[in-house]
Amino acid sequence: MLSHGAVCQSINEKPSAFSASENIAKFFDSLAYFEISGLTYISPNELQEERNMDGLISLLEELHRRTS
């Protein structure tokens, strides 16, 4: 079960490509807490360019399994 604050990183809400890249990097770093290799499912570039949504869905399903 995921507890509040288990993965604590601020989200950059500015609407810019740099902010998106920063948030994606934080997301991938946070996956290590759950022993998940995000690159197995999707690359940061694919996520930023909104490609390979099947990989993203698989990644989110794995994250859900590990936090439930």
PDB file of N, CA and C in Angstrom:
ATOM      1  N   MET A   1       0.854  -1.174   0.000  1.00  0.00           N
ATOM      2  CA  MET A   1       0.000   0.000   0.000  1.00  0.00           C
ATOM      3  C   MET A   1       0.894   1.228   0.000  1.00  0.00           C
ATOM      4  N   LEU A   2       0.554   2.183  -0.799  1.00  0.00           N
ATOM      5  CA  LEU A   2       1.297   3.437  -0.895  1.00  0.00           C
ATOM      6  C   LEU A   2       0.848   4.358   0.228  1.00  0.00           C
ATOM      7  N   SER A   3       1.806   4.825   1.009  1.00  0.00           N
ATOM      8  CA  SER A   3       1.464   5.736   2.094  1.00  0.00           C
ATOM      9  C   SER A   3       1.729   7.176   1.669  1.00  0.00           C
ATOM     10  N   HIS A   4       0.995   8.087   2.273  1.00  0.00           N
ATOM     11  CA  HIS A   4       1.153   9.508   1.963  1.00  0.00           C
ATOM     12  C   HIS A   4       2.593   9.924   2.236  1.00  0.00           C
ATOM     13  N   GLY A   5       3.209  10.557   1.274  1.00  0.00           N
ATOM     14  CA  GLY A   5       4.574  11.027   1.434  1.00  0.00           C
ATOM     15  C   GLY A   5       5.641   9.999   1.132  1.00  0.00           C
ATOM     16  N   ALA A   6       5.248   8.800   0.716  1.00  0.00           N
ATOM     17  CA  ALA A   6       6.237   7.762   0.409  1.00  0.00           C
ATOM     18  C   ALA A   6       7.156   8.214  -0.715  1.00  0.00           C
ATOM     19  N   VAL A   7       6.598   8.852  -1.679  1.00  0.00           N
ATOM     20  CA  VAL A   7       7.377   9.401  -2.786  1.00  0.00           C
ATOM     21  C   VAL A   7       7.049  10.885  -2.825  1.00  0.00           C
ATOM     22  N   CYS A   8       7.888  11.663  -2.195  1.00  0.00           N
ATOM     23  CA  CYS A   8       7.589  13.082  -2.023  1.00  0.00           C
ATOM     24  C   CYS A   8       8.482  13.935  -2.911  1.00  0.00           C
ATOM     25  N   GLN A   9       7.936  14.416  -3.996  1.00  0.00           N
ATOM     26  CA  GLN A   9       8.634  15.342  -4.876  1.00  0.00           C
ATOM     27  C   GLN A   9       7.625  16.358  -5.372  1.00  0.00           C
ATOM     28  N   SER A  10       8.062  17.587  -5.450  1.00  0.00           N
ATOM     29  CA  SER A  10       7.152  18.629  -5.920  1.00  0.00           C
ATOM     30  C   SER A  10       6.948  18.503  -7.428  1.00  0.00           C
ATOM     31  N   ILE A  11       5.772  18.901  -7.857  1.00  0.00           N
ATOM     32  CA  ILE A  11       5.423  18.869  -9.276  1.00  0.00           C
ATOM     33  C   ILE A  11       5.506  20.290  -9.807  1.00  0.00           C
ATOM     34  N   ASN A  12       6.187  20.457 -10.906  1.00  0.00           N
ATOM     35  CA  ASN A  12       6.294  21.766 -11.543  1.00  0.00           C
ATOM     36  C   ASN A  12       5.070  21.953 -12.430  1.00  0.00           C
ATOM     37  N   GLU A  13       4.241  22.919 -12.098  1.00  0.00           N
ATOM     38  CA  GLU A  13       2.981  23.114 -12.818  1.00  0.00           C
ATOM     39  C   GLU A  13       3.059  24.153 -13.933  1.00  0.00           C
ATOM     40  N   LYS A  14       4.249  24.666 -14.202  1.00  0.00           N
ATOM     41  CA  LYS A  14       4.395  25.639 -15.286  1.00  0.00           C
ATOM     42  C   LYS A  14       4.187  24.941 -16.632  1.00  0.00           C
ATOM     43  N   PRO A  15       3.432  25.557 -17.531  1.00  0.00           N
ATOM     44  CA  PRO A  15       3.173  24.929 -18.837  1.00  0.00           C
ATOM     45  C   PRO A  15       4.334  25.141 -19.819  1.00  0.00           C
ATOM     46  N   SER A  16       5.402  24.384 -19.621  1.00  0.00           N
ATOM     47  CA  SER A  16       6.541  24.503 -20.533  1.00  0.00           C
ATOM     48  C   SER A  16       7.149  23.126 -20.766  1.00  0.00           C
ATOM     49  N   ALA A  17       7.869  23.006 -21.851  1.00  0.00           N
ATOM     50  CA  ALA A  17       8.528  21.733 -22.170  1.00  0.00           C
ATOM     51  C   ALA A  17       9.555  21.387 -21.099  1.00  0.00           C
ATOM     52  N   PHE A  18      10.261  22.386 -20.575  1.00  0.00           N
ATOM     53  CA  PHE A  18      11.249  22.133 -19.527  1.00  0.00           C
ATOM     54  C   PHE A  18      10.581  21.570 -18.281  1.00  0.00           C
ATOM     55  N   SER A  19       9.460  22.163 -17.885  1.00  0.00           N
ATOM     56  CA  SER A  19       8.730  21.684 -16.709  1.00  0.00           C
ATOM     57  C   SER A  19       8.247  20.255 -16.913  1.00  0.00           C
ATOM     58  N   ALA A  20       7.763  19.972 -18.104  1.00  0.00           N
ATOM     59  CA  ALA A  20       7.305  18.614 -18.408  1.00  0.00           C
ATOM     60  C   ALA A  20       8.465  17.632 -18.300  1.00  0.00           C
ATOM     61  N   SER A  21       9.613  17.995 -18.847  1.00  0.00           N
ATOM     62  CA  SER A  21      10.795  17.126 -18.772  1.00  0.00           C
ATOM     63  C   SER A  21      11.210  16.892 -17.327  1.00  0.00           C
ATOM     64  N   GLU A  22      11.165  17.953 -16.534  1.00  0.00           N
ATOM     65  CA  GLU A  22      11.521  17.850 -15.120  1.00  0.00           C
ATOM     66  C   GLU A  22      10.561  16.912 -14.387  1.00  0.00           C
ATOM     67  N   ASN A  23       9.267  17.053 -14.631  1.00  0.00           N
ATOM     68  CA  ASN A  23       8.270  16.197 -13.987  1.00  0.00           C
ATOM     69  C   ASN A  23       8.415  14.744 -14.421  1.00  0.00           C
ATOM     70  N   ILE A  24       8.694  14.521 -15.690  1.00  0.00           N
ATOM     71  CA  ILE A  24       8.883  13.160 -16.192  1.00  0.00           C
ATOM     72  C   ILE A  24      10.104  12.530 -15.538  1.00  0.00           C
ATOM     73  N   ALA A  25      11.183  13.289 -15.407  1.00  0.00           N
ATOM     74  CA  ALA A  25      12.392  12.774 -14.746  1.00  0.00           C
ATOM     75  C   ALA A  25      12.096  12.408 -13.295  1.00  0.00           C
ATOM     76  N   LYS A  26      11.336  13.238 -12.595  1.00  0.00           N
ATOM     77  CA  LYS A  26      10.961  12.940 -11.208  1.00  0.00           C
ATOM     78  C   LYS A  26      10.095  11.687 -11.138  1.00  0.00           C
ATOM     79  N   PHE A  27       9.183  11.536 -12.094  1.00  0.00           N
ATOM     80  CA  PHE A  27       8.328  10.349 -12.138  1.00  0.00           C
ATOM     81  C   PHE A  27       9.171   9.091 -12.302  1.00  0.00           C
ATOM     82  N   PHE A  28      10.109   9.114 -13.243  1.00  0.00           N
ATOM     83  CA  PHE A  28      10.966   7.951 -13.469  1.00  0.00           C
ATOM     84  C   PHE A  28      11.841   7.676 -12.251  1.00  0.00           C
ATOM     85  N   ASP A  29      12.342   8.717 -11.599  1.00  0.00           N
ATOM     86  CA  ASP A  29      13.126   8.532 -10.369  1.00  0.00           C
ATOM     87  C   ASP A  29      12.276   7.896  -9.278  1.00  0.00           C
ATOM     88  N   SER A  30      11.023   8.311  -9.177  1.00  0.00           N
ATOM     89  CA  SER A  30      10.124   7.781  -8.153  1.00  0.00           C
ATOM     90  C   SER A  30       9.809   6.308  -8.359  1.00  0.00           C
ATOM     91  N   LEU A  31       9.849   5.852  -9.598  1.00  0.00           N
ATOM     92  CA  LEU A  31       9.563   4.444  -9.874  1.00  0.00           C
ATOM     93  C   LEU A  31      10.570   3.525  -9.189  1.00  0.00           C
ATOM     94  N   ALA A  32      11.786   4.015  -8.964  1.00  0.00           N
ATOM     95  CA  ALA A  32      12.815   3.208  -8.301  1.00  0.00           C
ATOM     96  C   ALA A  32      12.379   2.818  -6.890  1.00  0.00           C
ATOM     97  N   TYR A  33      11.603   3.669  -6.234  1.00  0.00           N
ATOM     98  CA  TYR A  33      11.082   3.370  -4.898  1.00  0.00           C
ATOM     99  C   TYR A  33      10.285   2.065  -4.914  1.00  0.00           C
ATOM    100  N   PHE A  34       9.612   1.806  -6.017  1.00  0.00           N
ATOM    101  CA  PHE A  34       8.784   0.608  -6.158  1.00  0.00           C
ATOM    102  C   PHE A  34       9.501  -0.504  -6.914  1.00  0.00           C
ATOM    103  N   GLU A  35      10.795  -0.301  -7.150  1.00  0.00           N
ATOM    104  CA  GLU A  35      11.627  -1.268  -7.874  1.00  0.00           C
ATOM    105  C   GLU A  35      11.068  -1.560  -9.263  1.00  0.00           C
ATOM    106  N   ILE A  36      10.651  -0.501  -9.937  1.00  0.00           N
ATOM    107  CA  ILE A  36      10.126  -0.593 -11.295  1.00  0.00           C
ATOM    108  C   ILE A  36      11.078   0.146 -12.224  1.00  0.00           C
ATOM    109  N   SER A  37      11.461  -0.499 -13.316  1.00  0.00           N
ATOM    110  CA  SER A  37      12.257   0.170 -14.340  1.00  0.00           C
ATOM    111  C   SER A  37      11.296   0.719 -15.388  1.00  0.00           C
ATOM    112  N   GLY A  38      11.065   2.014 -15.337  1.00  0.00           N
ATOM    113  CA  GLY A  38      10.138   2.638 -16.275  1.00  0.00           C
ATOM    114  C   GLY A  38      10.544   2.442 -17.717  1.00  0.00           C
ATOM    115  N   LEU A  39      11.867   2.370 -17.952  1.00  0.00           N
ATOM    116  CA  LEU A  39      12.351   2.223 -19.325  1.00  0.00           C
ATOM    117  C   LEU A  39      11.957   0.885 -19.940  1.00  0.00           C
ATOM    118  N   THR A  40      11.570  -0.078 -19.116  1.00  0.00           N
ATOM    119  CA  THR A  40      11.074  -1.354 -19.627  1.00  0.00           C
ATOM    120  C   THR A  40       9.770  -1.137 -20.391  1.00  0.00           C
ATOM    121  N   TYR A  41       9.040  -0.095 -20.024  1.00  0.00           N
ATOM    122  CA  TYR A  41       7.711   0.150 -20.576  1.00  0.00           C
ATOM    123  C   TYR A  41       7.667   1.298 -21.581  1.00  0.00           C
ATOM    124  N   ILE A  42       8.339   2.399 -21.255  1.00  0.00           N
ATOM    125  CA  ILE A  42       8.247   3.608 -22.072  1.00  0.00           C
ATOM    126  C   ILE A  42       9.469   4.483 -21.789  1.00  0.00           C
ATOM    127  N   SER A  43       9.912   5.223 -22.785  1.00  0.00           N
ATOM    128  CA  SER A  43      11.046   6.131 -22.576  1.00  0.00           C
ATOM    129  C   SER A  43      10.522   7.517 -22.187  1.00  0.00           C
ATOM    130  N   PRO A  44      11.347   8.313 -21.523  1.00  0.00           N
ATOM    131  CA  PRO A  44      10.915   9.677 -21.197  1.00  0.00           C
ATOM    132  C   PRO A  44      10.518  10.481 -22.443  1.00  0.00           C
ATOM    133  N   ASN A  45      11.242  10.304 -23.540  1.00  0.00           N
ATOM    134  CA  ASN A  45      10.888  11.016 -24.778  1.00  0.00           C
ATOM    135  C   ASN A  45       9.519  10.597 -25.289  1.00  0.00           C
ATOM    136  N   GLU A  46       9.242   9.300 -25.255  1.00  0.00           N
ATOM    137  CA  GLU A  46       7.929   8.822 -25.703  1.00  0.00           C
ATOM    138  C   GLU A  46       6.828   9.411 -24.833  1.00  0.00           C
ATOM    139  N   LEU A  47       7.085   9.497 -23.538  1.00  0.00           N
ATOM    140  CA  LEU A  47       6.084  10.049 -22.632  1.00  0.00           C
ATOM    141  C   LEU A  47       5.856  11.529 -22.921  1.00  0.00           C
ATOM    142  N   GLN A  48       6.927  12.282 -23.097  1.00  0.00           N
ATOM    143  CA  GLN A  48       6.786  13.712 -23.368  1.00  0.00           C
ATOM    144  C   GLN A  48       6.112  13.966 -24.713  1.00  0.00           C
ATOM    145  N   GLU A  49       6.404  13.123 -25.697  1.00  0.00           N
ATOM    146  CA  GLU A  49       5.819  13.291 -27.030  1.00  0.00           C
ATOM    147  C   GLU A  49       4.474  12.586 -27.167  1.00  0.00           C
ATOM    148  N   GLU A  50       3.998  12.019 -26.061  1.00  0.00           N
ATOM    149  CA  GLU A  50       2.707  11.329 -26.011  1.00  0.00           C
ATOM    150  C   GLU A  50       2.621  10.200 -27.029  1.00  0.00           C
ATOM    151  N   ARG A  51       3.706   9.427 -27.120  1.00  0.00           N
ATOM    152  CA  ARG A  51       3.743   8.240 -27.975  1.00  0.00           C
ATOM    153  C   ARG A  51       3.797   7.005 -27.075  1.00  0.00           C
ATOM    154  N   ASN A  52       3.506   5.852 -27.629  1.00  0.00           N
ATOM    155  CA  ASN A  52       3.572   4.578 -26.913  1.00  0.00           C
ATOM    156  C   ASN A  52       2.683   4.586 -25.671  1.00  0.00           C
ATOM    157  N   MET A  53       1.450   4.960 -25.848  1.00  0.00           N
ATOM    158  CA  MET A  53       0.522   4.993 -24.724  1.00  0.00           C
ATOM    159  C   MET A  53       0.254   3.594 -24.167  1.00  0.00           C
ATOM    160  N   ASP A  54       0.414   2.563 -24.999  1.00  0.00           N
ATOM    161  CA  ASP A  54       0.280   1.191 -24.494  1.00  0.00           C
ATOM    162  C   ASP A  54       1.337   0.916 -23.436  1.00  0.00           C
ATOM    163  N   GLY A  55       2.560   1.394 -23.680  1.00  0.00           N
ATOM    164  CA  GLY A  55       3.635   1.235 -22.703  1.00  0.00           C
ATOM    165  C   GLY A  55       3.333   1.979 -21.416  1.00  0.00           C
ATOM    166  N   LEU A  56       2.779   3.179 -21.535  1.00  0.00           N
ATOM    167  CA  LEU A  56       2.420   3.962 -20.358  1.00  0.00           C
ATOM    168  C   LEU A  56       1.337   3.256 -19.554  1.00  0.00           C
ATOM    169  N   ILE A  57       0.336   2.733 -20.233  1.00  0.00           N
ATOM    170  CA  ILE A  57      -0.737   2.022 -19.536  1.00  0.00           C
ATOM    171  C   ILE A  57      -0.181   0.802 -18.818  1.00  0.00           C
ATOM    172  N   SER A  58       0.710   0.061 -19.464  1.00  0.00           N
ATOM    173  CA  SER A  58       1.329  -1.105 -18.822  1.00  0.00           C
ATOM    174  C   SER A  58       2.126  -0.681 -17.592  1.00  0.00           C
ATOM    175  N   LEU A  59       2.840   0.421 -17.703  1.00  0.00           N
ATOM    176  CA  LEU A  59       3.617   0.937 -16.573  1.00  0.00           C
ATOM    177  C   LEU A  59       2.699   1.317 -15.417  1.00  0.00           C
ATOM    178  N   LEU A  60       1.622   2.017 -15.708  1.00  0.00           N
ATOM    179  CA  LEU A  60       0.684   2.423 -14.661  1.00  0.00           C
ATOM    180  C   LEU A  60      -0.008   1.219 -14.030  1.00  0.00           C
ATOM    181  N   GLU A  61      -0.289   0.197 -14.834  1.00  0.00           N
ATOM    182  CA  GLU A  61      -0.874  -1.032 -14.279  1.00  0.00           C
ATOM    183  C   GLU A  61       0.104  -1.707 -13.322  1.00  0.00           C
ATOM    184  N   GLU A  62       1.384  -1.748 -13.698  1.00  0.00           N
ATOM    185  CA  GLU A  62       2.398  -2.337 -12.822  1.00  0.00           C
ATOM    186  C   GLU A  62       2.532  -1.522 -11.536  1.00  0.00           C
ATOM    187  N   LEU A  63       2.518  -0.223 -11.648  1.00  0.00           N
ATOM    188  CA  LEU A  63       2.581   0.640 -10.469  1.00  0.00           C
ATOM    189  C   LEU A  63       1.373   0.394  -9.567  1.00  0.00           C
ATOM    190  N   HIS A  64       0.215   0.242 -10.160  1.00  0.00           N
ATOM    191  CA  HIS A  64      -0.996  -0.052  -9.384  1.00  0.00           C
ATOM    192  C   HIS A  64      -0.862  -1.385  -8.652  1.00  0.00           C
ATOM    193  N   ARG A  65      -0.359  -2.405  -9.342  1.00  0.00           N
ATOM    194  CA  ARG A  65      -0.177  -3.720  -8.705  1.00  0.00           C
ATOM    195  C   ARG A  65       0.757  -3.617  -7.496  1.00  0.00           C
ATOM    196  N   ARG A  66       1.808  -2.847  -7.639  1.00  0.00           N
ATOM    197  CA  ARG A  66       2.805  -2.759  -6.560  1.00  0.00           C
ATOM    198  C   ARG A  66       2.351  -1.880  -5.398  1.00  0.00           C
ATOM    199  N   THR A  67       1.353  -1.058  -5.617  1.00  0.00           N
ATOM    200  CA  THR A  67       0.902  -0.162  -4.549  1.00  0.00           C
ATOM    201  C   THR A  67      -0.438  -0.575  -3.961  1.00  0.00           C
ATOM    202  N   SER A  68      -0.998  -1.661  -4.446  1.00  0.00           N
ATOM    203  CA  SER A  68      -2.308  -2.105  -3.936  1.00  0.00           C
ATOM    204  C   SER A  68      -2.160  -3.141  -2.850  1.00  0.00           C
TER     205      SER A  68
END
